[in-house]
Coordinates of C-alpha atoms in Angstrom, one line a residue:
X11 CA 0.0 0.0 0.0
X12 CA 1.1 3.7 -0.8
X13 CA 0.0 6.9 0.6
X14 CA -3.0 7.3 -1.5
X15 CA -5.9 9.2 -0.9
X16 CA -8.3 12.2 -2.2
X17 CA -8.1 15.8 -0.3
X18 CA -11.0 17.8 -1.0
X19 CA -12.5 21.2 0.1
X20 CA -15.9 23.0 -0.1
X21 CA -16.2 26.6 0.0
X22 CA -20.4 27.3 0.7
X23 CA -22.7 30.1 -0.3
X24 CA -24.6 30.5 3.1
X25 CA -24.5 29.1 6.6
X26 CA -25.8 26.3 5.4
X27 CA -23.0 23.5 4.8
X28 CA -25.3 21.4 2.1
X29 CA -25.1 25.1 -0.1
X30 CA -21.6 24.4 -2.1
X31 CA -20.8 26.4 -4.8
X32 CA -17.3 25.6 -5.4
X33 CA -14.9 22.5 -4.5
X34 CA -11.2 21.9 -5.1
X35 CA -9.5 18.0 -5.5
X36 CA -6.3 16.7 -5.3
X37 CA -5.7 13.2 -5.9
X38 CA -2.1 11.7 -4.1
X39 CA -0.6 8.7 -4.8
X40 CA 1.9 7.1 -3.4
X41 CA 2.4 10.3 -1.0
X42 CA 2.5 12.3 -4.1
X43 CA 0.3 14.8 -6.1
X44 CA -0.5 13.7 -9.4
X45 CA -3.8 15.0 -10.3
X46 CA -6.0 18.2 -9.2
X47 CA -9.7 19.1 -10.6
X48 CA -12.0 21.9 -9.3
X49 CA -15.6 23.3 -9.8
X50 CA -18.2 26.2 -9.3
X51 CA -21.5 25.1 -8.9
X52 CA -24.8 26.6 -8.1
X53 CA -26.2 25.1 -4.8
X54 CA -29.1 22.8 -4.5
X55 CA -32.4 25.2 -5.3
X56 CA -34.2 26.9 -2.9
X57 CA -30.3 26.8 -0.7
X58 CA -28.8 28.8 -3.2
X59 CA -28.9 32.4 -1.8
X60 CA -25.4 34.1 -1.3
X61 CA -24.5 35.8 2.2
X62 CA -22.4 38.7 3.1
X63 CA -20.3 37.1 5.0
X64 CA -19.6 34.3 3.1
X65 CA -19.1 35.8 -0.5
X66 CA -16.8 38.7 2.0
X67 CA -14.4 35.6 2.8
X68 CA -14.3 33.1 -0.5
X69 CA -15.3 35.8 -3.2
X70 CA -17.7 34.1 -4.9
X71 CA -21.2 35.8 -6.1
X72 CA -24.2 34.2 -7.1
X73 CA -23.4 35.8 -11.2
X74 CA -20.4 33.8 -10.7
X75 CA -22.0 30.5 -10.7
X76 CA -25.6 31.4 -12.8
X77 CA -26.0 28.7 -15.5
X78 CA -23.7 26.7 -14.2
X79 CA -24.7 22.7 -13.2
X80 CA -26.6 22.6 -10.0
X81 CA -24.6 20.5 -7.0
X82 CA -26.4 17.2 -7.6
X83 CA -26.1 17.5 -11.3
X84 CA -22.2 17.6 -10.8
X85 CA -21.8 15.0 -8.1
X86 CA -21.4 12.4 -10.5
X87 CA -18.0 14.0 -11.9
X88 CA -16.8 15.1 -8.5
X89 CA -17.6 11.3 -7.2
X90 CA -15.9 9.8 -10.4
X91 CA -12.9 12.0 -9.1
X92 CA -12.7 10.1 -5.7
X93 CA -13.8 7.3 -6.7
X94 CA -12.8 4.7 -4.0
X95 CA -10.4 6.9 -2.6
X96 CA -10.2 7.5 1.1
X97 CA -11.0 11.6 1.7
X98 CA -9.2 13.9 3.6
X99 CA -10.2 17.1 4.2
X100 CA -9.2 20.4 7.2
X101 CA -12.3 19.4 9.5
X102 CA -13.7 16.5 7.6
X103 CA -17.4 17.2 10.2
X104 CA -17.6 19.8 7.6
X105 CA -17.0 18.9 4.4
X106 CA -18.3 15.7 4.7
X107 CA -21.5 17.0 6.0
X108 CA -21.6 19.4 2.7
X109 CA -21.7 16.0 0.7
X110 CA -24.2 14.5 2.9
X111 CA -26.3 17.8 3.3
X112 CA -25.8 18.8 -0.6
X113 CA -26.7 15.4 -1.5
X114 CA -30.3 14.5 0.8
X115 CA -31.5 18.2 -0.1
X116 CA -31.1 17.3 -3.8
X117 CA -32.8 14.2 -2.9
X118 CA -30.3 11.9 -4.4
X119 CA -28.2 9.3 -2.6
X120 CA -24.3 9.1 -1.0
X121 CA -21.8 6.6 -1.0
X122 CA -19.9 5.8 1.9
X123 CA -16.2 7.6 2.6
X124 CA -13.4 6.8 4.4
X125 CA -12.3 10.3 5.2
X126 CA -9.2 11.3 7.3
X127 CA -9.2 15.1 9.2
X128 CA -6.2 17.3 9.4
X129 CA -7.5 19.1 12.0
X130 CA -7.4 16.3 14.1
X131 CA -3.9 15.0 12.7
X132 CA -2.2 18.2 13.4
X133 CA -3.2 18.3 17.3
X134 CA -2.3 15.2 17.6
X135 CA 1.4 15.8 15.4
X136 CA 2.1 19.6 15.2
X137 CA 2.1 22.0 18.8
X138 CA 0.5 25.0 17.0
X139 CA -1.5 27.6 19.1
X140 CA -3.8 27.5 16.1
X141 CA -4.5 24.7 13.7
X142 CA -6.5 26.5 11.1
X143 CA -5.5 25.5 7.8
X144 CA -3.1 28.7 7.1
X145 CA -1.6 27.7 10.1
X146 CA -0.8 23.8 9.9
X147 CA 0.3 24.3 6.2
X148 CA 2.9 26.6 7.0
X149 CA 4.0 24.0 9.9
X150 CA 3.9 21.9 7.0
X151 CA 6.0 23.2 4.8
X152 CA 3.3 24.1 2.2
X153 CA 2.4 28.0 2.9
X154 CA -0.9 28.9 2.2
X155 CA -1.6 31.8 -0.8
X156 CA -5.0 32.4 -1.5
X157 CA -6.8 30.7 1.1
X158 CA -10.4 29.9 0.6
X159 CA -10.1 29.1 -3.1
X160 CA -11.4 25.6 -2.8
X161 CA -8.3 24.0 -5.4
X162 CA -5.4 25.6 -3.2
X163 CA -7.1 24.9 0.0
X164 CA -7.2 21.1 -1.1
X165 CA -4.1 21.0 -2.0
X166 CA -2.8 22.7 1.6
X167 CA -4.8 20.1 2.9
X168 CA -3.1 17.4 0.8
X169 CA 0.4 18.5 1.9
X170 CA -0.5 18.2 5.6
X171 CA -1.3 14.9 5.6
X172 CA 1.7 14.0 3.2
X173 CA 4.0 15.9 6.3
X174 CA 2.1 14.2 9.2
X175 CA 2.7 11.0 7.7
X176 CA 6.7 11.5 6.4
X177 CA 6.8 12.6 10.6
X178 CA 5.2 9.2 11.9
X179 CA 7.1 7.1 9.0
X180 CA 3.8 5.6 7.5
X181 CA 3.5 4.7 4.4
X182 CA -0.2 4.7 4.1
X183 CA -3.2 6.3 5.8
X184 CA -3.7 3.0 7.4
X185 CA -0.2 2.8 8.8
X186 CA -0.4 6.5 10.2
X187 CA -4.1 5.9 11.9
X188 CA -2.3 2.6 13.5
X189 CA 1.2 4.5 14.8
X190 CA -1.8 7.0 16.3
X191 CA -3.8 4.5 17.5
X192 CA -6.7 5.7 15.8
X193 CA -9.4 4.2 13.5
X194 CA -9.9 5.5 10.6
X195 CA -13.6 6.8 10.4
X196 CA -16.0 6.4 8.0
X197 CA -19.3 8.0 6.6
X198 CA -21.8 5.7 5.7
X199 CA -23.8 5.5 2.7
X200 CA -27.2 6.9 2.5
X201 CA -30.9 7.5 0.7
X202 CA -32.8 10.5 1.6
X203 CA -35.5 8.5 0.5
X204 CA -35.9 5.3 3.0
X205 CA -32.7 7.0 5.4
X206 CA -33.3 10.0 8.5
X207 CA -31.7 13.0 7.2
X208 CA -29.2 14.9 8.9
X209 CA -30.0 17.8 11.8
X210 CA -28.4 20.3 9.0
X211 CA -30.6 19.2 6.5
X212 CA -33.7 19.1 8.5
X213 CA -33.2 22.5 9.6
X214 CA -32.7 24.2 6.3
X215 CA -35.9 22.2 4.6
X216 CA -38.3 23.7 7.9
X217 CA -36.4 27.0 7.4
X218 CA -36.7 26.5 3.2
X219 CA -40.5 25.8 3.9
X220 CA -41.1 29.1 6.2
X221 CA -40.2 27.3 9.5
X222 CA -38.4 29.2 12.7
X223 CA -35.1 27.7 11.3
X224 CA -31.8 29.0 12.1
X225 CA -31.9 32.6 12.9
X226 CA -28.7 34.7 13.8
X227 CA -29.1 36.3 16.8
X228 CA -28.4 40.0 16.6
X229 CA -25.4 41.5 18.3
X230 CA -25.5 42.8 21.7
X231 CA -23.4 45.0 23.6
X232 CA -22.4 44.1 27.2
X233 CA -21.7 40.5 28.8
X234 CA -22.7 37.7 27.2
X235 CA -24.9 35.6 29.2
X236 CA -22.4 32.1 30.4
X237 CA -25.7 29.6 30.7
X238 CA -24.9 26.4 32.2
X239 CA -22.2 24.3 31.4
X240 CA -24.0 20.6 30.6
X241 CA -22.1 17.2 30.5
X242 CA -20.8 15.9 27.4
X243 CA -22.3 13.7 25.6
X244 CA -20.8 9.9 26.0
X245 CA -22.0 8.5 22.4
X246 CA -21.0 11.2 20.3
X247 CA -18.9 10.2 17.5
X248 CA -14.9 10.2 18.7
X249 CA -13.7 11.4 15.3
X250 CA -15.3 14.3 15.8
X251 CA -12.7 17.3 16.1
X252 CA -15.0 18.6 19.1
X253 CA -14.9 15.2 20.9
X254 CA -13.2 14.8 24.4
X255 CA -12.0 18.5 24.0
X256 CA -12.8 21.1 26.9
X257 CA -14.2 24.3 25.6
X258 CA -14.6 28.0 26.7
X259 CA -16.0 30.7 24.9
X260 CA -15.0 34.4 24.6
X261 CA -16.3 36.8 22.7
X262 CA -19.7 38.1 21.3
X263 CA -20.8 35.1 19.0
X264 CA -23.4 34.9 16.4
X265 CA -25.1 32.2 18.6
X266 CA -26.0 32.8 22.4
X267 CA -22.8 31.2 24.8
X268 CA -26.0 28.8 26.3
X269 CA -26.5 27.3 22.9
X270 CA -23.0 26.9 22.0
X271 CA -22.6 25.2 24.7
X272 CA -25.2 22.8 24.4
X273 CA -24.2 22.3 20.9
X274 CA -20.2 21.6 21.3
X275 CA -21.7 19.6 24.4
X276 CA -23.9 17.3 22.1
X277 CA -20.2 16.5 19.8
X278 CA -19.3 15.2 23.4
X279 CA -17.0 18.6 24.2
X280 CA -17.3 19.8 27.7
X281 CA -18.0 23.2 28.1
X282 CA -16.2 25.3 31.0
X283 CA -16.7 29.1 31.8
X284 CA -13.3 30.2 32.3
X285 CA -9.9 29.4 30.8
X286 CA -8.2 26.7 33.3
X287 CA -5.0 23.7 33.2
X288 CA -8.2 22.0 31.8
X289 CA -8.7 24.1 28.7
X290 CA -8.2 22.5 25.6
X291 CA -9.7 24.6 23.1
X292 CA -11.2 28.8 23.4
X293 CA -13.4 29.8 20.4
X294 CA -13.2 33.6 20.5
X295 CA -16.2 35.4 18.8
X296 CA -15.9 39.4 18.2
X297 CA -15.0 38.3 14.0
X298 CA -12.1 37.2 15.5
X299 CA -10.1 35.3 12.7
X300 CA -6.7 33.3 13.0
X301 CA -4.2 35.8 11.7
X302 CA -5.4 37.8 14.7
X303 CA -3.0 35.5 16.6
X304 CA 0.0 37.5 14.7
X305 CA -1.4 41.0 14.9
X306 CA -2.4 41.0 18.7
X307 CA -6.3 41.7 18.3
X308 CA -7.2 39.2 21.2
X309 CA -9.5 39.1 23.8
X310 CA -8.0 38.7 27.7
X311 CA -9.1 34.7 27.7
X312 CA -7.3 34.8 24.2
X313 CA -3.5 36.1 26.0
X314 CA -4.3 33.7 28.5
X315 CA -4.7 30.7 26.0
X316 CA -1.0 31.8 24.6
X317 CA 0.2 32.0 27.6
X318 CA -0.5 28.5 28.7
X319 CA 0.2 27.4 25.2
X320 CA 4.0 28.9 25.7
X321 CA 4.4 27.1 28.6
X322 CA 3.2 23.7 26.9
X323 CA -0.1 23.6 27.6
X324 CA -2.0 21.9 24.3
X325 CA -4.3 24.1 24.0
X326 CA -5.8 26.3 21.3
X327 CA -7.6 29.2 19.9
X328 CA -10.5 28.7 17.3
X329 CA -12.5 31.4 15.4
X330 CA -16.2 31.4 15.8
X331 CA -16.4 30.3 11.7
X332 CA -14.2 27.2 12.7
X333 CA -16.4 26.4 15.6
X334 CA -19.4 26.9 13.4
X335 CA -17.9 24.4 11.2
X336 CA -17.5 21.7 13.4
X337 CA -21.0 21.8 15.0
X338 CA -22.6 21.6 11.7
X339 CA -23.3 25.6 10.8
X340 CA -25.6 28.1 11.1
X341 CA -27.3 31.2 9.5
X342 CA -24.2 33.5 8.3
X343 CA -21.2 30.8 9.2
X344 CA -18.3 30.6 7.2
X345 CA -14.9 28.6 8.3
X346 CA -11.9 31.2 8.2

């Protein structure tokens, strides 16, 4: 066996992660590079409006994509791309969930994936006080240009795992998951049509149909309310790059502290109030973004954070798009 596998990244019109409008491939083999393929797409109907915030980070406009094939229409090239390949991808919850999500709103069916998360590999391999995908590139050897165009971004993500597993001596994603001790998850295939769909995708339909959906909550000046801080949950899934981390929140978010709490709870995180020896990860609101990390825009829990993380605390610092990300969007989200 060879290092072989597909990296792929979504970039989505909306909060909503079944709303892709552009993806970028890269094929390895044999831990290297040989073949790259990318797309702009209209998202699925009735998810195919285009938000501030996300055109503001990726660039791309709804005139960009008019005419072109709709996400389910393309599917079958993208999927012809992969083809058996095991997928890797900078916080897989997310992109995976765009297949999933863009697929059972199209009302067509998935395979199953094998899918590998950077994210995860570079906690576990690299000391970074941010592993945002600018971040564990450069650690990688493989700096970052233009991120959020979907072909670069995959192929950042591509060169991760290529470093992670040159660091760990394995010669294929099976040998690195083993040297880790890890299993390599999967996503299993599915039928909108005899399967449950996903919470994502139930959401957008009741909001699609003029239900409460997802609202943003608007901002508010002053402290934001803590809420309680509720257990984790035992049987979420342990790939999950929330799962068995301890979270605290800074920051005005999009989404009231209470519900992100509950939220990263459910992914089987356990929500704390303050930053503590116990902190593993601090998602800092405010439009806070990574590179804030070099220019010193930070909140006090944020100083803290690199403070500990100096000292060799593994701990680090997520922006609210990441964290929105990983617990499976909301109205305005974008990953950053």
């Amino acid at each position: 066996m060879g290092l072989d596998f597909t990296a792929i990244d979504f970039e989505t019109a909306n909060g909503f992660r079944g709303s892709p409008c552009a993806v970028g491939l890269t094929k390895v083999r044999g831990g290297r590079v040989v073949d790259e393929a990318s797309w702009l797409m209209r998202p699925p109907a009735n998810h195919d409006h285009f938000e501030y915030h996300n055109v503001r980070i990726h660039g791309i406009r709804s005139e960009d994509v008019a005419g072109l094939p709709r996400f389910g229409e393309l599917f079958p090239e993208i999927g012809a791309f992969i083809g058996g390949d095991v997928l890797a991808a900078h916080n897989a919850a997310f992109d995976l969930g765009v297949i999933r999500s863009g697929l059972e709103v199209s009302g067509l069916p998935g395979p199953a994936y094998d899918y590998v998360c950077t994210v995860m590999l570079s906690r576990r391999c690299y000391s970074l006080v941010s592993n945002s995908l600018p971040f564990a590139a450069e650690e990688a050897g493989v700096p970052l240009v233009n991120h959020h165009d979907a072909a670069e971004d995959a192929r950042a993500c591509a060169g991760i795992l290529i470093d992670i597993a040159a660091r760990n001596n394995a010669n294929s994603i099976a040998e690195l998951y083993l040297s880790l001790g890890l299993e390599v998850p999967r996503q299993d295939a599915f039928d909108p049509a005899r399967d449950l769909l996903s919470k994502a995708s139930l959401a957008a339909l009741s909001a699609a149909a003029g239900g409460a959906g997802a609202a943003v909550r608007p901002f508010m000046a002053g402290w934001p309310e803590e809420g309680a801080n509720p257990l984790p949950n035992a049987a979420a899934e342990p790939s999950h790059p929330l799962y068995g981390q301890t979270v605290v929140f800074t920051g005005q978010l999009a989404m009231a502290r209470p519900e992100a709490k509950v939220r990263s709870a459910e992914l089987g995180a356990r929500p704390e109030s303050r930053v503590t020896a116990r902190t593993t990860v601090l998602v800092v609101g405010d439009g806070f973004v990574a590179s804030d990390l070099r220019s010193g825009r930070l909140t006090g829990k944020a100083r803290r954070v690199l403070e500990l993380h100096d000292r060799g605390q593994p701990i680090e610092v997520l922006s609210e798009g990441e964290f929105l990300q990983m617990v499976g969007g909301y109205a305005g989200a974008a990953a950053v």
